[in-house]
Short mmCIF file of C-alpha atoms in Angstrom, two decimals:
data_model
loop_
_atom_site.label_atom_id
_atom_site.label_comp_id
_atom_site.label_asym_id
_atom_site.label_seq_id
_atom_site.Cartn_x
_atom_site.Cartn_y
_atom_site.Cartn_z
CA UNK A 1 -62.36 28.01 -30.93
CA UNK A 2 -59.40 29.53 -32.02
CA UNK A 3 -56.76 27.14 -33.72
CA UNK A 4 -59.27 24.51 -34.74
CA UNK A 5 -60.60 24.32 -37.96
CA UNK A 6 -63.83 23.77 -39.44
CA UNK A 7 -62.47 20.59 -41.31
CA UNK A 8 -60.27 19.75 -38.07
CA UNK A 9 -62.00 17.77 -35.13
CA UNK A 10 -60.48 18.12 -31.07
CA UNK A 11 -58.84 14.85 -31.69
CA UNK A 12 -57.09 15.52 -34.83
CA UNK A 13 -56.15 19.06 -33.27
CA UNK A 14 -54.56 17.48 -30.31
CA UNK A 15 -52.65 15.22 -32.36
CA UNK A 16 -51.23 17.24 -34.35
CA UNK A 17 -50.20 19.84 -31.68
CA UNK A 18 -48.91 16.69 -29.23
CA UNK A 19 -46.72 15.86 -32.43
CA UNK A 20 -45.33 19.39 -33.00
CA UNK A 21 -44.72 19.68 -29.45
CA UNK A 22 -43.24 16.46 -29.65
CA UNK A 23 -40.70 17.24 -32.30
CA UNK A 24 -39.87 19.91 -31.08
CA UNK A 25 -38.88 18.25 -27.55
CA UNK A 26 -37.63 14.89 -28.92
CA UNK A 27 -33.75 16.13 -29.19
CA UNK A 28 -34.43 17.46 -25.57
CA UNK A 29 -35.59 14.56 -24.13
CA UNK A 30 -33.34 11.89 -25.87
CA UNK A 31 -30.64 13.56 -25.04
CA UNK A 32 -31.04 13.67 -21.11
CA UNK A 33 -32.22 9.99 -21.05
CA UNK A 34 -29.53 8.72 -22.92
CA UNK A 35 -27.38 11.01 -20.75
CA UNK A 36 -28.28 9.47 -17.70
CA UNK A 37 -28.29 5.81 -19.13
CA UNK A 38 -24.66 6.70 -19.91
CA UNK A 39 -23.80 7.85 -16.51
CA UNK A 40 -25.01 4.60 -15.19
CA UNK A 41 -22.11 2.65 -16.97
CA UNK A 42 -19.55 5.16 -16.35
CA UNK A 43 -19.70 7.06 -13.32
CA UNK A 44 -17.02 4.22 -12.03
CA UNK A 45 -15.14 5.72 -14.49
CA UNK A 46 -15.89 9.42 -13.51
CA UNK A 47 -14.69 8.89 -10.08
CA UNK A 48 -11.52 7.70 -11.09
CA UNK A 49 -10.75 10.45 -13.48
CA UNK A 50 -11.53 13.11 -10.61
CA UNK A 51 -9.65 11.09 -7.91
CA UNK A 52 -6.03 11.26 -10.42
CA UNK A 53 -6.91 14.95 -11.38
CA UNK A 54 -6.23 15.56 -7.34
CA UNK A 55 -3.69 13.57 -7.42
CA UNK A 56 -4.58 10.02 -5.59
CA UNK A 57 -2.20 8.35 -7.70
CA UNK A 58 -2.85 6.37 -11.04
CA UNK A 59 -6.04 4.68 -12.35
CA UNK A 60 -4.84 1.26 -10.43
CA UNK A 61 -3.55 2.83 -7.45
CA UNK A 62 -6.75 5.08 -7.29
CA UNK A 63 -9.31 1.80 -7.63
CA UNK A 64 -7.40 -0.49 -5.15
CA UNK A 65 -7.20 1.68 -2.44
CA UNK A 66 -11.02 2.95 -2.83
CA UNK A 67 -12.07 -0.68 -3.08
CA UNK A 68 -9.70 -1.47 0.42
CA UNK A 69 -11.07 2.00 2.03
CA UNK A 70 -14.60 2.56 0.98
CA UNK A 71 -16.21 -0.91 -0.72
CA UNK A 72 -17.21 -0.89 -4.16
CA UNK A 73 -20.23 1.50 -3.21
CA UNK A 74 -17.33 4.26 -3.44
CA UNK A 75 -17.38 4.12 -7.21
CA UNK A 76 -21.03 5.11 -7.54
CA UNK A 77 -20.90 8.17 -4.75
CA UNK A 78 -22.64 11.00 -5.79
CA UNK A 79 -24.92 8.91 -8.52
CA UNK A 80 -27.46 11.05 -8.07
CA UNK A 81 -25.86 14.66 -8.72
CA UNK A 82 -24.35 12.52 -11.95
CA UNK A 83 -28.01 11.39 -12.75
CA UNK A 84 -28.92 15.47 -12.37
CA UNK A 85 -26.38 16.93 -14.15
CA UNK A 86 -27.02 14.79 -17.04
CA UNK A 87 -30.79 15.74 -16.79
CA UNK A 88 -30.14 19.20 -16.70
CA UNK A 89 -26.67 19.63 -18.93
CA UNK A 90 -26.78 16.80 -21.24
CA UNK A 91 -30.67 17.58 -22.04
CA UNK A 92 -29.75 21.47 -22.78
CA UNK A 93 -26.72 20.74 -24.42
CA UNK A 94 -27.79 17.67 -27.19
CA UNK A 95 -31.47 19.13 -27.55
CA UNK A 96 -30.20 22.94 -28.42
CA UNK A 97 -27.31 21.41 -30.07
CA UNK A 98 -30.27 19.75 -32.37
CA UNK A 99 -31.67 22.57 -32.72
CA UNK A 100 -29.61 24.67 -33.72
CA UNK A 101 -28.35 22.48 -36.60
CA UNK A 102 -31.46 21.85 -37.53
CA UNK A 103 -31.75 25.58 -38.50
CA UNK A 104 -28.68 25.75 -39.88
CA UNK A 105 -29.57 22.84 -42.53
CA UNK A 106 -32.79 24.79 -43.11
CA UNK A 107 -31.22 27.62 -43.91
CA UNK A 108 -28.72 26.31 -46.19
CA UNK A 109 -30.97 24.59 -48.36
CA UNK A 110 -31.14 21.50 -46.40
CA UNK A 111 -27.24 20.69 -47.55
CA UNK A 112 -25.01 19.70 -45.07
CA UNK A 113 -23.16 22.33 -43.09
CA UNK A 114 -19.42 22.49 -43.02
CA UNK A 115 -17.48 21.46 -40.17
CA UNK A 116 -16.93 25.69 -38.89
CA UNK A 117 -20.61 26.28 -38.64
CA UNK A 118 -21.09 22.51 -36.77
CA UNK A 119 -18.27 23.67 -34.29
CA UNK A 120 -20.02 27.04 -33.88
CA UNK A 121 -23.11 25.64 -33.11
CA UNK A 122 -21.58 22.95 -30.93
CA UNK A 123 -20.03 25.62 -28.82
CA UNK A 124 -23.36 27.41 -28.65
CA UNK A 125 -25.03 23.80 -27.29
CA UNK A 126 -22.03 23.61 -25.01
CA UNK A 127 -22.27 26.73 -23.22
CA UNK A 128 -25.90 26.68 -22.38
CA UNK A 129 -25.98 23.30 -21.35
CA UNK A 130 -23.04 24.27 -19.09
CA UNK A 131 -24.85 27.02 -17.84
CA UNK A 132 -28.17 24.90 -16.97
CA UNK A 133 -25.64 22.15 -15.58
CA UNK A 134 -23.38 23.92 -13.47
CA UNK A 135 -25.42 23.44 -9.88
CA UNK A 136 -25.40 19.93 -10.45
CA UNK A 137 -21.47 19.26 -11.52
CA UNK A 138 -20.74 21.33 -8.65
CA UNK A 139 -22.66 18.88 -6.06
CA UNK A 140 -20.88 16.05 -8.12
CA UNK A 141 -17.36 17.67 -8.11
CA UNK A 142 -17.69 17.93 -4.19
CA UNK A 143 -19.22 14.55 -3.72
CA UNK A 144 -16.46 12.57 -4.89
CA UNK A 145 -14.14 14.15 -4.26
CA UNK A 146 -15.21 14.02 -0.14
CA UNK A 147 -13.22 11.04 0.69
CA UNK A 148 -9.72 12.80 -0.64
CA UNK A 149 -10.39 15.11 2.46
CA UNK A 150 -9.80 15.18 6.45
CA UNK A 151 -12.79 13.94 8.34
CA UNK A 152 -13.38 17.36 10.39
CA UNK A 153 -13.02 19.04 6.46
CA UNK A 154 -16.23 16.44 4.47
CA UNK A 155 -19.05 17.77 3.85
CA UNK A 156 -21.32 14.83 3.82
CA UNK A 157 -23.71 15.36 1.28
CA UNK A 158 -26.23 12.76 1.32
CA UNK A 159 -27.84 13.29 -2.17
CA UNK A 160 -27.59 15.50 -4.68
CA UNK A 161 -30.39 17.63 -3.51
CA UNK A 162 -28.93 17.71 0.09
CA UNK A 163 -25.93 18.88 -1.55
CA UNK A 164 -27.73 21.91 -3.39
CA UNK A 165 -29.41 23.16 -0.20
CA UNK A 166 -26.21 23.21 1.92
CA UNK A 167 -24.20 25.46 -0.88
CA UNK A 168 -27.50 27.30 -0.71
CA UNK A 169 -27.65 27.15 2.90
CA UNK A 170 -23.68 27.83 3.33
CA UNK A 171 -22.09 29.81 0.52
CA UNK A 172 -25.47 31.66 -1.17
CA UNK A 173 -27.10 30.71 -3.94
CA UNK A 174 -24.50 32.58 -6.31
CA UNK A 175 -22.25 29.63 -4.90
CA UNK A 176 -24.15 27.35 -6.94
CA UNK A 177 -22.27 28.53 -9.96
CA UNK A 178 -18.65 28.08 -8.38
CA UNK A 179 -16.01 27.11 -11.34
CA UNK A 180 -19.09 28.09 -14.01
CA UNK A 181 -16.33 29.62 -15.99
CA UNK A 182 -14.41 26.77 -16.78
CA UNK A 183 -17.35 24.54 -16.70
CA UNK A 184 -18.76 26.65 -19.48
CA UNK A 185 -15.76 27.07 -21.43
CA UNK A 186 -15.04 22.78 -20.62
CA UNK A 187 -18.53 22.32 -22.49
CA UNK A 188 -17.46 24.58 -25.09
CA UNK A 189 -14.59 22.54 -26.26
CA UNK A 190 -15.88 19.02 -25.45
CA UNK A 191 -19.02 19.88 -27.71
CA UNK A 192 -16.41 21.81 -30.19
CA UNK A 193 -14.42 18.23 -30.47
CA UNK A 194 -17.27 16.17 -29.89
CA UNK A 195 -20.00 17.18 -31.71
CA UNK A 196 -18.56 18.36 -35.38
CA UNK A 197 -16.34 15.80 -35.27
CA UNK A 198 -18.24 12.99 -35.04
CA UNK A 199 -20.89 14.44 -38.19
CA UNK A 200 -18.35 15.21 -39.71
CA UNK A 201 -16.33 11.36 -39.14
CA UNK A 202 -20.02 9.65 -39.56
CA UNK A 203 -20.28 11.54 -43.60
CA UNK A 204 -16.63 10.59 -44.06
CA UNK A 205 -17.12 6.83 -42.97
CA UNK A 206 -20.50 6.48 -44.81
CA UNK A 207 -19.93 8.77 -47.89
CA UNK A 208 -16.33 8.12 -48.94
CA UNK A 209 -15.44 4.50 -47.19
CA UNK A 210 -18.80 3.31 -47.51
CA UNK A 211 -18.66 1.80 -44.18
CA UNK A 212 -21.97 -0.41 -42.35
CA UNK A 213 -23.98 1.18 -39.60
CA UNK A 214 -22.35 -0.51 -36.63
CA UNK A 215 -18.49 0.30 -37.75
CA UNK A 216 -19.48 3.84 -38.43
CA UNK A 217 -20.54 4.50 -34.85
CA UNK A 218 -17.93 3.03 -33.06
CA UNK A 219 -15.22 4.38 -35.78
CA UNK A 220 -16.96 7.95 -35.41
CA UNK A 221 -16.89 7.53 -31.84
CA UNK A 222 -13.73 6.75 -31.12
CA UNK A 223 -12.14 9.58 -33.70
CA UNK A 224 -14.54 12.18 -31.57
CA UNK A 225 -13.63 11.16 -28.27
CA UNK A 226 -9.96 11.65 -28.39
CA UNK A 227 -10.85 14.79 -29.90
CA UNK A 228 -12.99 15.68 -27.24
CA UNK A 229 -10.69 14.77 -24.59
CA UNK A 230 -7.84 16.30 -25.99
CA UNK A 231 -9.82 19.67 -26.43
CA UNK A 232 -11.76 19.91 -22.88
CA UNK A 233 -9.45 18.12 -20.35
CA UNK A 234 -7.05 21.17 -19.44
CA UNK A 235 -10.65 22.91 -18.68
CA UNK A 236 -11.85 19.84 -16.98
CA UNK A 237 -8.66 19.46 -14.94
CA UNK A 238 -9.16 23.25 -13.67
CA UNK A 239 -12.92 23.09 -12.96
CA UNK A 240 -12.07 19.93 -10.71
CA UNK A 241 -9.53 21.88 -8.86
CA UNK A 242 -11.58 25.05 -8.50
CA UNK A 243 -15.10 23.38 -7.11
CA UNK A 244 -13.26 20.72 -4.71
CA UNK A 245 -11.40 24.16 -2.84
CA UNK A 246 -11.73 24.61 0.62
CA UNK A 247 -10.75 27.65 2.74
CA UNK A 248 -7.68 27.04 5.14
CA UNK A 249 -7.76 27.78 8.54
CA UNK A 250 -7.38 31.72 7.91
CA UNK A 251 -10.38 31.33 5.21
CA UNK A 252 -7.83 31.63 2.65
CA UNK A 253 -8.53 29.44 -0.80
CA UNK A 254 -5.93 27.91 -2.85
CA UNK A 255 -6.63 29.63 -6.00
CA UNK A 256 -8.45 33.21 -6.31
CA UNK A 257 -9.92 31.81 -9.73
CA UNK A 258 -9.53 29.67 -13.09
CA UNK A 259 -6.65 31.80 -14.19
CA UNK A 260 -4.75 31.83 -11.09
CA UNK A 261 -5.38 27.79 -10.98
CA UNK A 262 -4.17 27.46 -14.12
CA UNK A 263 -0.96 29.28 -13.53
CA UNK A 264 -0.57 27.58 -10.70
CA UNK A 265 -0.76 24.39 -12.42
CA UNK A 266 1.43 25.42 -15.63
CA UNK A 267 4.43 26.28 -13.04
CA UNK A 268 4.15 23.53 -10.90
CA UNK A 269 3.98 20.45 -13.47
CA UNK A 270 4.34 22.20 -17.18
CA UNK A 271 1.65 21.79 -20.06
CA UNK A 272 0.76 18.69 -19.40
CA UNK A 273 -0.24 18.18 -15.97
CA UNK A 274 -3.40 19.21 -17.39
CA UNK A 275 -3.48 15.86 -19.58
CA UNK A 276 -3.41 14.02 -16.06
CA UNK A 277 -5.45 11.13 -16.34
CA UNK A 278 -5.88 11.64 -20.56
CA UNK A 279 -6.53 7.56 -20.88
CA UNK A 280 -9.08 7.54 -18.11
CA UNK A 281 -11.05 10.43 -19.92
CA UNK A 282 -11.19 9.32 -23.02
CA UNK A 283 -12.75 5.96 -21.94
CA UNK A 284 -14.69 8.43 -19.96
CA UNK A 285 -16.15 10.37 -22.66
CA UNK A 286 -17.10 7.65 -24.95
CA UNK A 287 -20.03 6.17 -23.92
CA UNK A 288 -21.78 10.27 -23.91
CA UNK A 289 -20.31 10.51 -27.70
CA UNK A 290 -22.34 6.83 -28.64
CA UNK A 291 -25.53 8.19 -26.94
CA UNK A 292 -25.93 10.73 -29.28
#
């Protein structure tokens, strides 16, 4: 039989392909289970951060009056889209991320890569997880943000796979990828800040300060975070804005695209409207930069 040896019995065959498979999948699956154990401790968080991005007021102001409108259910609406993204865009974005480092080592001689080639492979992992993702933030996007709107305007998703089929359903499948661009190009800089920041804090830490295990992480977290944030929240700001839209009564949208949103935005409240909510994020992000 062809892959099995003479000196190689079935068992010793399957074991060795069920750990090269393995190995190969490990960075895959770690990364979407950590992902989604994440999401379980922040999507409180989350909801917040979208809720000031369309501007219900400050974190406070935001959690009082969703606690005095909605119950505390309200800050774990649309769980399950978060639970999805995270097993579709979290899982494609650490695993390839992985990956592609991996190679990179390998082909450098198994020395460690400078910080340019860590970016450029972070903003590889960022755009195809983005890509894989993009269905699922979408159904998110919309499902916390259904409150903000008039009754006769909610959509009502039920779950995140109720929310799928009615895009499907309503808009076309194509509609599935609504703000991809900036979701894509979000990724991009959150793994550009996130990812090659925090090797590149974790050699710093151990090599040169000589720090312990348990300060290392949460120093290198907290130094890629902000980082993160500060790179992907004008991206993050715009996706919000662009995959919350609805048509007015003449079918007319707010904003024709990303660009036009972000004009929009730059006119109206200057630079840093797009740092609305900054503090929020950054707590945010924090708990995806310790699961890696």
């Amino acid at each position: 039989m062809a892959g099995v040896t003479k000196e190689e019995s079935w068992g010793e065959y399957l074991r060795n392909s069920g750990s090269a498979t393995w190995k190969v999948s490990k960075p895959f699956v770690n990364g979407g289970a950590s992902g989604m154990l994440a999401t379980c401790v922040i999507q409180p968080i989350d909801m917040i951060k979208v809720r000031i991005q369309l501007g219900q007021g400050s974190a406070g102001q935001v959690a009082r009056t969703m606690i005095k409108d909605e119950g505390f259910g309200a800050f774990y609406k649309g769980l399950s889209a978060g639970l999805l993204r995270q097993a579709t865009y979290t899982t494609a974005r650490l695993g390839s991320f992985r990956v592609l480092t991996n190679k990179a080592i390998e082909a450098n001689d198994g020395k460690p890569l400078p910080i340019v080639q860590k970016a450029l492979c972070g903003l590889t992992a960022g755009a195809i997880g983005a890509c894989v993702g993009s269905p699922a933030d979408l159904a998110l996007i919309r499902m916390q943000a259904d409150a903000t709107l008039p009754a006769a305007q909610r959509r009502n998703y039920q779950n995140a796979f109720h929310a799928l089929f009615r895009i499907v359903k309503d808009e076309g499948v194509l509609a599935l990828w609504k703000g991809a661009g900036p979701t894509v190009v979000r990724a991009m800089a959150l793994n550009m800040g996130m990812l090659a920041s925090y090797d590149q804090t974790v050699e710093y830490f151990k090599d040169n300060l000589g720090l312990g295990e348990y300060s290392t992480l949460m120093g290198a977290s907290a130094v890629s975070g902000f980082f993160a944030s500060a790179c992907s929240l004008p991206f993050d700001y715009v996706k919000t804005q662009i995959q919350k839209m609805q048509p007015d009564a003449s079918g007319k949208y707010p904003y024709t695209g990303s660009l036009d949103c972000a004009l929009k935005t730059f006119k109206a409240g200057g630079p840093f409207k797009f740092y609305t909510g900054f503090p929020v994020y950054c707590v945010r992000i924090a708990p995806h930069v310790m699961d890696k």
